[in-house]
Coordinates of C-alpha atoms and ligand atoms in Angstrom, one line a residue:
M259 CA 197.0 -110.3 164.6
L260 CA 196.1 -112.5 161.7
S261 CA 195.7 -116.2 162.3
N262 CA 196.3 -119.0 159.9
Q263 CA 195.1 -121.9 162.0
A264 CA 192.2 -123.6 160.3
S265 CA 189.5 -125.2 162.5
D266 CA 190.7 -128.7 161.6
G267 CA 194.2 -128.0 162.9
K268 CA 195.8 -127.8 159.5
R269 CA 197.2 -124.4 158.6
T270 CA 196.3 -122.7 155.4
S271 CA 198.1 -119.8 153.8
L272 CA 197.0 -116.2 154.0
H273 CA 198.0 -115.5 150.4
G274 CA 196.0 -118.2 148.5
H275 CA 197.2 -121.6 147.1
W276 CA 198.7 -122.9 143.9
S277 CA 196.0 -124.2 141.7
S278 CA 197.8 -127.5 141.0
R279 CA 201.0 -129.4 141.5
M280 CA 202.1 -128.4 138.1
A281 CA 201.6 -124.7 138.9
F282 CA 203.9 -125.1 141.9
I283 CA 206.6 -126.8 139.9
L284 CA 206.3 -124.2 137.2
A285 CA 206.6 -121.4 139.7
V286 CA 209.6 -122.8 141.5
T287 CA 211.2 -123.6 138.1
G288 CA 210.5 -120.0 137.1
S289 CA 212.2 -118.7 140.1
A290 CA 215.2 -121.1 139.7
V291 CA 215.7 -120.6 136.0
G292 CA 217.0 -117.1 135.4
L293 CA 220.1 -115.0 135.0
G294 CA 221.8 -117.5 137.3
N295 CA 221.7 -120.2 134.6
I296 CA 222.4 -118.2 131.5
W297 CA 224.3 -115.1 132.6
K298 CA 226.1 -116.1 135.8
F299 CA 226.9 -119.8 135.4
P300 CA 229.0 -119.4 132.2
Y301 CA 230.9 -116.4 133.5
I302 CA 231.9 -117.8 136.8
A303 CA 232.6 -121.2 135.3
G304 CA 234.9 -119.2 132.9
Q305 CA 236.5 -117.3 135.7
N306 CA 237.2 -120.4 137.7
G307 CA 238.8 -122.4 135.0
G308 CA 236.0 -124.6 133.7
G309 CA 235.9 -128.4 134.2
A310 CA 236.9 -128.8 137.9
F311 CA 234.6 -126.0 138.9
V312 CA 231.7 -127.5 136.9
L313 CA 232.2 -130.8 138.6
V314 CA 232.2 -129.3 142.1
Y315 CA 229.1 -127.3 141.2
L316 CA 227.3 -130.4 140.1
I317 CA 228.2 -132.3 143.3
C318 CA 227.0 -129.3 145.3
V319 CA 223.7 -129.3 143.5
V320 CA 223.0 -132.9 144.1
V321 CA 224.4 -133.5 147.6
I322 CA 223.7 -130.1 149.2
G323 CA 221.2 -128.3 146.9
M324 CA 218.6 -131.1 146.8
P325 CA 218.3 -131.7 150.5
V326 CA 218.2 -128.0 151.2
M327 CA 215.5 -127.5 148.7
M328 CA 213.4 -130.3 150.2
S329 CA 213.9 -129.0 153.7
E330 CA 212.8 -125.5 152.6
I331 CA 209.6 -126.8 151.0
L332 CA 208.7 -129.0 153.9
I333 CA 209.3 -126.2 156.4
G334 CA 207.3 -123.8 154.3
R335 CA 204.4 -126.1 153.9
R336 CA 204.3 -126.9 157.6
G337 CA 204.4 -123.3 158.7
R338 CA 202.3 -121.8 155.9
R339 CA 203.4 -118.3 156.6
N340 CA 206.1 -115.9 155.5
P341 CA 209.6 -117.4 156.2
V342 CA 210.2 -115.2 159.3
A343 CA 206.9 -116.2 161.0
T344 CA 207.2 -119.8 159.8
M345 CA 210.6 -120.3 161.4
E346 CA 209.4 -118.7 164.6
L347 CA 206.3 -120.7 164.8
L348 CA 207.9 -124.0 164.0
G349 CA 210.9 -123.2 166.3
K350 CA 208.5 -123.0 169.2
E351 CA 206.3 -125.8 168.1
E352 CA 209.2 -128.2 167.8
G353 CA 210.3 -127.3 171.4
S354 CA 213.3 -125.2 170.4
S355 CA 213.1 -121.4 170.2
G356 CA 211.3 -118.6 168.4
K357 CA 214.8 -117.2 167.7
W358 CA 214.9 -119.4 164.5
R359 CA 213.0 -116.5 163.0
W360 CA 216.4 -114.9 162.4
V361 CA 217.0 -117.4 159.6
G362 CA 213.9 -116.0 158.0
S363 CA 215.1 -112.4 158.6
M364 CA 218.5 -113.1 157.0
G365 CA 216.6 -114.6 154.0
V366 CA 214.5 -111.5 153.6
L367 CA 217.6 -109.4 153.6
A368 CA 219.4 -111.6 151.2
G369 CA 216.5 -111.4 148.8
I370 CA 216.5 -107.6 148.9
L371 CA 220.3 -107.5 148.3
I372 CA 220.3 -110.0 145.5
L373 CA 217.4 -108.4 143.7
S374 CA 219.2 -105.0 144.0
Y375 CA 221.9 -106.1 141.5
Y376 CA 219.8 -108.8 139.7
S377 CA 217.5 -106.0 138.5
V378 CA 220.5 -104.1 137.0
I379 CA 221.6 -107.1 135.0
A380 CA 218.0 -107.8 134.0
G381 CA 217.9 -104.2 132.8
W382 CA 220.8 -105.0 130.5
T383 CA 218.7 -107.7 128.9
L384 CA 215.9 -105.2 128.3
A385 CA 218.3 -102.9 126.5
Y386 CA 219.6 -105.9 124.5
V387 CA 216.1 -106.6 123.3
V388 CA 216.0 -103.2 121.8
K389 CA 219.6 -103.4 120.4
S390 CA 218.9 -106.8 118.9
A391 CA 215.6 -105.7 117.3
S392 CA 217.3 -102.6 115.8
G393 CA 219.7 -105.0 113.9
A394 CA 222.8 -103.6 115.7
F395 CA 224.4 -107.0 115.8
A396 CA 223.6 -108.2 112.3
G397 CA 226.9 -109.5 110.9
A398 CA 228.8 -107.7 113.7
S399 CA 232.4 -108.7 114.5
A400 CA 233.5 -109.7 118.0
E401 CA 235.1 -106.3 118.3
I402 CA 231.9 -104.4 117.4
V403 CA 229.8 -106.5 119.8
G404 CA 232.4 -105.8 122.5
T405 CA 232.3 -102.1 121.9
H406 CA 228.6 -102.1 122.0
F407 CA 228.7 -103.7 125.4
S408 CA 231.3 -101.4 127.0
S409 CA 229.7 -98.2 125.7
F410 CA 226.3 -99.4 127.0
V411 CA 227.4 -100.3 130.5
G412 CA 229.5 -97.2 130.6
N413 CA 226.4 -95.0 130.2
W414 CA 225.1 -95.0 133.8
K415 CA 221.9 -93.0 133.0
L416 CA 220.8 -95.5 130.5
V417 CA 221.7 -98.5 132.8
A418 CA 219.8 -96.8 135.6
L419 CA 216.8 -96.3 133.3
C420 CA 216.7 -100.0 132.4
H421 CA 217.0 -100.9 136.1
T422 CA 214.1 -98.7 136.9
L423 CA 212.0 -100.2 134.1
F424 CA 212.7 -103.7 135.3
M425 CA 212.0 -103.0 138.9
S426 CA 208.7 -101.4 137.9
L427 CA 207.7 -104.6 136.0
T428 CA 208.6 -106.7 139.0
I429 CA 206.6 -104.5 141.4
F430 CA 203.7 -104.7 139.1
V431 CA 203.5 -108.5 139.1
V432 CA 204.2 -108.9 142.8
A433 CA 201.6 -106.4 143.8
R434 CA 198.9 -108.4 142.0
G435 CA 199.4 -111.5 144.3
V436 CA 200.0 -115.2 144.1
E437 CA 197.5 -116.7 141.8
R438 CA 196.9 -114.0 139.3
G439 CA 200.5 -112.8 139.1
L440 CA 203.1 -115.5 139.6
E441 CA 201.6 -118.5 137.9
Q442 CA 200.7 -117.0 134.6
A443 CA 204.1 -115.4 134.1
V444 CA 205.9 -118.8 134.0
R445 CA 203.8 -121.1 131.9
F446 CA 205.3 -120.6 128.5
M447 CA 208.6 -119.1 129.3
V448 CA 210.6 -122.1 130.4
P449 CA 209.7 -124.3 127.4
A450 CA 210.3 -121.4 125.0
L451 CA 213.7 -120.6 126.6
L452 CA 214.7 -124.3 126.4
L453 CA 213.9 -124.3 122.6
L454 CA 216.0 -121.2 121.9
M455 CA 218.9 -122.7 123.9
L456 CA 218.7 -125.8 121.7
L457 CA 218.9 -123.6 118.7
L458 CA 222.0 -121.8 120.0
L459 CA 223.5 -125.2 120.9
G460 CA 222.9 -126.3 117.3
Y461 CA 224.7 -123.2 116.0
S462 CA 227.5 -123.6 118.4
M463 CA 228.0 -127.3 117.4
S464 CA 228.5 -126.1 113.9
S465 CA 231.1 -123.5 114.9
G466 CA 233.9 -126.0 114.6
Y467 CA 234.9 -125.3 118.2
F468 CA 232.4 -127.5 120.0
G469 CA 235.1 -129.9 121.1
H470 CA 237.0 -127.0 122.7
G471 CA 234.0 -125.9 124.6
L472 CA 233.2 -129.4 125.7
R473 CA 236.7 -129.9 126.9
F474 CA 236.7 -126.6 128.8
M475 CA 233.5 -127.5 130.6
F476 CA 234.1 -131.1 131.4
S477 CA 237.7 -132.1 131.4
I478 CA 239.3 -132.0 134.8
P479 CA 243.1 -131.2 134.9
E480 CA 245.3 -134.2 135.9
S481 CA 246.6 -132.2 138.8
C482 CA 243.1 -132.0 140.3
M483 CA 242.4 -135.7 139.9
Q484 CA 245.6 -136.4 141.9
L485 CA 244.8 -133.6 144.3
T486 CA 248.2 -132.0 143.9
E487 CA 249.1 -128.4 144.6
A488 CA 249.1 -127.6 140.9
C489 CA 245.3 -128.0 140.7
P490 CA 244.0 -124.5 139.7
L491 CA 240.8 -125.0 141.8
T492 CA 241.2 -122.9 145.0
W493 CA 239.0 -122.9 148.0
D494 CA 237.6 -119.6 146.7
S495 CA 236.5 -121.4 143.6
V496 CA 234.9 -124.2 145.6
L497 CA 233.0 -121.6 147.6
A498 CA 232.0 -120.0 144.3
A499 CA 230.7 -123.3 143.1
L500 CA 228.7 -123.8 146.3
G501 CA 227.4 -120.3 146.2
Q502 CA 226.3 -120.8 142.5
A503 CA 224.5 -124.0 143.5
F504 CA 222.5 -122.0 146.1
F505 CA 222.0 -119.1 143.8
T506 CA 220.8 -121.0 140.8
L507 CA 218.4 -123.1 142.7
S508 CA 217.0 -120.1 144.6
I509 CA 217.7 -121.8 147.9
G510 CA 219.1 -120.7 151.3
M511 CA 217.0 -117.5 151.7
G512 CA 213.4 -118.7 152.3
A513 CA 212.1 -118.0 148.8
I514 CA 211.3 -121.6 148.2
M515 CA 210.0 -121.8 151.8
A516 CA 207.6 -119.0 150.9
Y517 CA 206.5 -120.9 147.8
G518 CA 206.1 -124.1 149.8
A519 CA 203.7 -122.2 152.0
Y520 CA 201.2 -122.2 149.1
L521 CA 201.7 -125.9 148.3
P522 CA 198.7 -128.3 148.6
E523 CA 199.0 -131.0 151.2
E524 CA 199.1 -134.0 148.9
T525 CA 201.9 -132.9 146.5
S526 CA 205.2 -135.0 146.7
I527 CA 208.0 -132.8 147.8
T528 CA 210.7 -135.1 146.5
G529 CA 209.1 -135.4 143.1
A530 CA 208.7 -131.6 142.7
S531 CA 212.3 -130.9 143.9
T532 CA 213.7 -133.5 141.4
A533 CA 211.8 -131.9 138.5
V534 CA 213.0 -128.4 139.4
V535 CA 216.7 -129.4 140.0
T536 CA 216.8 -131.3 136.7
A537 CA 215.3 -128.5 134.7
D538 CA 217.5 -125.9 136.3
T539 CA 220.7 -127.8 135.9
S540 CA 220.0 -128.8 132.3
I541 CA 219.5 -125.1 131.3
A542 CA 222.7 -124.1 132.9
M543 CA 224.6 -126.9 131.1
L544 CA 223.0 -126.0 127.8
A545 CA 224.0 -122.3 128.3
G546 CA 227.6 -123.3 128.9
L547 CA 227.7 -125.7 125.9
A548 CA 226.3 -122.9 123.7
I549 CA 228.6 -120.2 124.9
F550 CA 232.1 -121.7 125.4
P551 CA 232.5 -122.9 121.8
L552 CA 231.7 -119.4 120.6
V553 CA 234.2 -117.9 123.1
F554 CA 236.9 -120.1 121.6
A555 CA 235.8 -119.7 118.0
N556 CA 236.1 -116.0 118.3
G557 CA 239.3 -115.8 120.3
L558 CA 237.5 -114.3 123.3
E559 CA 238.4 -114.7 127.0
P560 CA 236.4 -117.3 129.0
A561 CA 237.2 -115.2 132.2
A562 CA 235.7 -112.0 130.7
G563 CA 233.3 -111.6 133.6
P564 CA 229.7 -110.4 133.8
G565 CA 229.7 -109.3 130.2
L566 CA 230.5 -112.7 128.8
V567 CA 227.0 -113.7 127.6
F568 CA 226.3 -110.2 126.3
Q569 CA 229.5 -110.4 124.2
T570 CA 229.1 -113.9 122.8
L571 CA 225.5 -114.6 122.0
P572 CA 224.9 -111.4 120.0
L573 CA 227.9 -112.5 117.9
A574 CA 226.4 -115.9 117.2
F575 CA 223.0 -114.5 116.4
G576 CA 224.6 -111.9 114.2
Q577 CA 225.9 -114.6 112.0
M578 CA 222.7 -116.7 111.7
T579 CA 220.0 -116.4 109.1
G580 CA 217.1 -114.8 110.9
G581 CA 219.5 -113.7 113.6
V582 CA 217.8 -110.4 114.3
F583 CA 214.5 -112.2 115.0
F584 CA 216.0 -115.0 117.1
S585 CA 218.3 -112.6 119.0
T586 CA 215.4 -110.4 119.9
I587 CA 213.3 -113.3 121.0
F588 CA 216.2 -114.7 123.0
F589 CA 216.7 -111.5 125.0
V590 CA 212.9 -111.2 125.5
L591 CA 212.9 -114.7 127.0
L592 CA 215.9 -114.0 129.1
A593 CA 214.2 -110.9 130.5
F594 CA 211.1 -113.0 131.2
A595 CA 213.2 -115.6 133.0
A596 CA 214.8 -112.8 135.1
W597 CA 211.3 -111.4 135.8
T598 CA 209.9 -114.7 137.2
S599 CA 213.0 -115.0 139.3
A600 CA 212.8 -111.4 140.5
I601 CA 209.3 -112.1 141.7
G602 CA 210.6 -114.9 143.9
L603 CA 213.4 -112.8 145.2
M604 CA 210.9 -110.2 146.4
E605 CA 208.2 -112.5 147.7
P606 CA 209.7 -113.2 151.2
A607 CA 210.2 -109.5 152.0
V608 CA 206.8 -108.6 150.7
A609 CA 205.0 -111.4 152.6
W610 CA 206.8 -110.3 155.7
V611 CA 205.9 -106.6 155.4
V612 CA 202.2 -107.5 154.7
E613 CA 201.9 -109.8 157.7
H614 CA 204.2 -108.0 160.1
F615 CA 203.1 -104.5 159.5
N616 CA 199.5 -105.3 158.5
R617 CA 199.9 -103.6 155.1
T618 CA 198.1 -104.3 151.9
R619 CA 200.1 -106.3 149.3
A620 CA 200.3 -103.3 147.0
Q621 CA 201.8 -101.1 149.8
G622 CA 204.3 -103.8 150.9
T623 CA 205.4 -104.3 147.3
V624 CA 206.0 -100.6 146.6
I625 CA 207.9 -100.0 149.9
I626 CA 210.2 -103.0 149.4
G627 CA 210.5 -102.4 145.7
G628 CA 211.6 -98.8 146.3
L629 CA 214.2 -99.8 148.8
I630 CA 215.6 -102.4 146.4
W631 CA 215.7 -99.9 143.6
G632 CA 217.7 -97.5 145.7
I633 CA 220.3 -100.1 146.8
G634 CA 220.5 -101.2 143.1
L635 CA 221.9 -97.8 142.1
G636 CA 225.2 -98.9 143.8
S637 CA 225.4 -101.8 141.3
V638 CA 224.4 -99.5 138.4
L639 CA 227.4 -97.3 139.1
S640 CA 229.8 -100.3 139.6
F641 CA 230.2 -100.6 135.9
N642 CA 230.9 -97.0 135.1
V643 CA 231.3 -94.1 137.5
L644 CA 232.4 -96.2 140.4
A645 CA 234.2 -99.0 138.4
D646 CA 237.5 -98.1 139.9
T647 CA 236.2 -97.8 143.5
R648 CA 237.3 -101.2 144.7
F649 CA 237.5 -102.7 148.2
F650 CA 237.4 -106.3 149.6
K651 CA 236.1 -108.3 146.7
G652 CA 236.0 -105.5 144.1
T653 CA 233.3 -103.1 143.1
I654 CA 230.0 -102.6 145.0
F655 CA 228.4 -105.1 142.7
D656 CA 231.2 -107.7 143.4
N657 CA 230.8 -107.3 147.1
V658 CA 227.0 -107.5 147.2
D659 CA 227.2 -110.6 145.0
F660 CA 229.9 -112.2 147.1
L661 CA 228.2 -111.5 150.4
T662 CA 224.9 -112.8 149.3
S663 CA 225.7 -115.9 147.1
N664 CA 228.8 -117.0 148.8
I665 CA 228.1 -116.2 152.4
M666 CA 224.4 -115.5 153.2
L667 CA 222.8 -118.3 151.1
P668 CA 225.2 -121.1 152.3
L669 CA 224.7 -119.9 155.9
G670 CA 221.0 -119.8 155.4
G671 CA 221.1 -123.3 153.9
L672 CA 223.2 -124.6 156.8
L673 CA 220.7 -123.3 159.4
I674 CA 217.8 -124.6 157.3
T675 CA 219.2 -128.1 157.1
I676 CA 220.1 -128.1 160.8
F677 CA 216.6 -127.0 161.6
A678 CA 214.9 -129.7 159.4
G679 CA 217.3 -132.4 160.3
W680 CA 218.0 -131.9 164.0
V681 CA 215.4 -129.5 165.5
M682 CA 212.2 -130.8 163.8
C683 CA 211.2 -134.2 165.2
R684 CA 211.2 -137.2 163.0
N685 CA 207.4 -137.3 163.0
S686 CA 207.0 -133.8 161.6
T687 CA 209.4 -134.3 158.7
A688 CA 208.2 -137.8 157.9
D689 CA 204.7 -136.4 157.9
E690 CA 205.6 -133.9 155.2
L691 CA 208.0 -136.0 153.1
G692 CA 206.0 -139.2 153.3
S693 CA 208.0 -141.7 155.4
S694 CA 208.5 -144.1 152.5
G695 CA 211.6 -145.9 153.5
T696 CA 214.8 -145.3 151.5
L697 CA 214.0 -141.9 150.1
Y698 CA 213.2 -140.5 153.5
K699 CA 216.2 -142.0 155.0
A700 CA 218.4 -140.7 152.3
W701 CA 217.1 -137.2 152.7
R702 CA 217.6 -137.4 156.5
I703 CA 221.2 -138.5 156.2
L704 CA 221.9 -135.7 153.7
A705 CA 220.1 -133.1 155.7
R706 CA 221.5 -134.1 159.1
F707 CA 225.1 -134.8 158.1
I708 CA 226.3 -134.4 154.6
A709 CA 224.8 -131.0 153.7
P710 CA 225.6 -129.2 156.9
I711 CA 229.1 -130.6 157.3
G712 CA 229.8 -130.0 153.6
I713 CA 228.7 -126.3 153.8
L714 CA 230.7 -125.7 157.0
F715 CA 233.8 -127.4 155.6
V716 CA 233.8 -125.2 152.4
L717 CA 233.0 -122.0 154.3
I718 CA 235.7 -122.6 156.9
N719 CA 238.3 -123.5 154.3
A720 CA 237.5 -120.6 152.1
V721 CA 237.6 -118.1 154.9
T722 CA 240.8 -119.4 156.4
S723 CA 242.7 -119.8 153.1
S724 CA 242.1 -116.3 151.8
Ligands
LIG982 N1 217.8 -118.7 140.9 C1 217.7 -117.4 140.3 C2 218.5 -117.4 139.0 O1 219.2 -118.4 138.8 C3 218.2 -116.3 141.2 C4 217.7 -116.4 142.7 C5 218.5 -116.6 143.8 C6 216.4 -116.4 143.1 N2 217.7 -116.7 144.9 C7 216.4 -116.6 144.5 C8 215.2 -116.3 142.5 C9 215.3 -116.7 145.2 C10 214.1 -116.4 143.2 C11 214.1 -116.6 144.5 O2 218.5 -116.5 138.3

């Protein structure tokens, strides 16, 4: 059995440590910023009617996402092991029970399931790098871009190949370990992505439909302000907004806990969380502001679903000078952003296999990676061969997405805040967060009351109303 108890009583991680505070922030931002911001946020905001959904999402990010993220980091740093072992260790240490490890186990499972379809969509971005570079979108009409998309996702062999390629890239980085692998992948990607989003925003502002996009994203129907029946926001949409907040911030499944395990003692958890949440939310808003004006300018449907980004952005790039170049770079960056997220999705499962079964990191990565690849085939087929096989929430892809984002992540977040707010004693949490008056008190109120009650309220209403 491995031990991570150092002689001075403070635990250290078995997998190495971040080289600096900045490295940690970059890594967490790298995990948070991904397909969730650029691919998922616009399409589910579109499907759920825009403004009211965006508002609920923003409230969820601040009031629930922030305290959950802080709780995850503090638990991770205190336990300094994989999420399963950390929850077990702290559960016992805090005088509760080792059964808390099930929170970690559910997170490991959620990470595996999310990555199974995430890798498929990331595979699409790889294909779009090649398509962009070949000039397929230069001057293309909305119709041509649309046809490109449907014939691509209709070709299951090609989609499976891209999924395989992306999983291989992920396995490669994760197998190399914390310091050498994770850190370097993030350093330049987030700033570069931000720059290209600004370029797209500029284009979209000049499209003549910027006002439409702005209104779609931020105006809230009168009926919702007055809370009448006519408000299009259903409990399902509210749950989708909550799920998106968890998904985009990478919280609720122990990934951030696993990263927190490598965090140096002196780093401020509040400061780091604020930086990450701000960066992540800004990129999602930018993506929405870049995409919706294009949707309206070209008479497309905001509720088009998972293909939305792949059908709007190539169109914009196709009409720009230097579009072939920028479009290629954009999809390269998006693939990078997905890559750094995929690493984080795999980390809890790999750390668990390494510690629990005493495997090498390379072995653990290949075992878990292979498993994820296999499950992912279900999502590959959801857009072609099995597109008409629908049950419960839709295709296999729809169901895996719903089960993970809307159920498992919020449930994980609920248990994590209950653990940090109620099970851990005040001294332990204050020790990690720094007991500096108001900030600590605010976190504690959010973690003990607001976040758990909010999550439960949304989950219960969504389940009973559908
Ligand atoms: N936040 C990622 C994105 O927006 C996806 C994600 C969800 C994730 N949970 C995660 C990434 C855990 C890393 C770790 O694309």
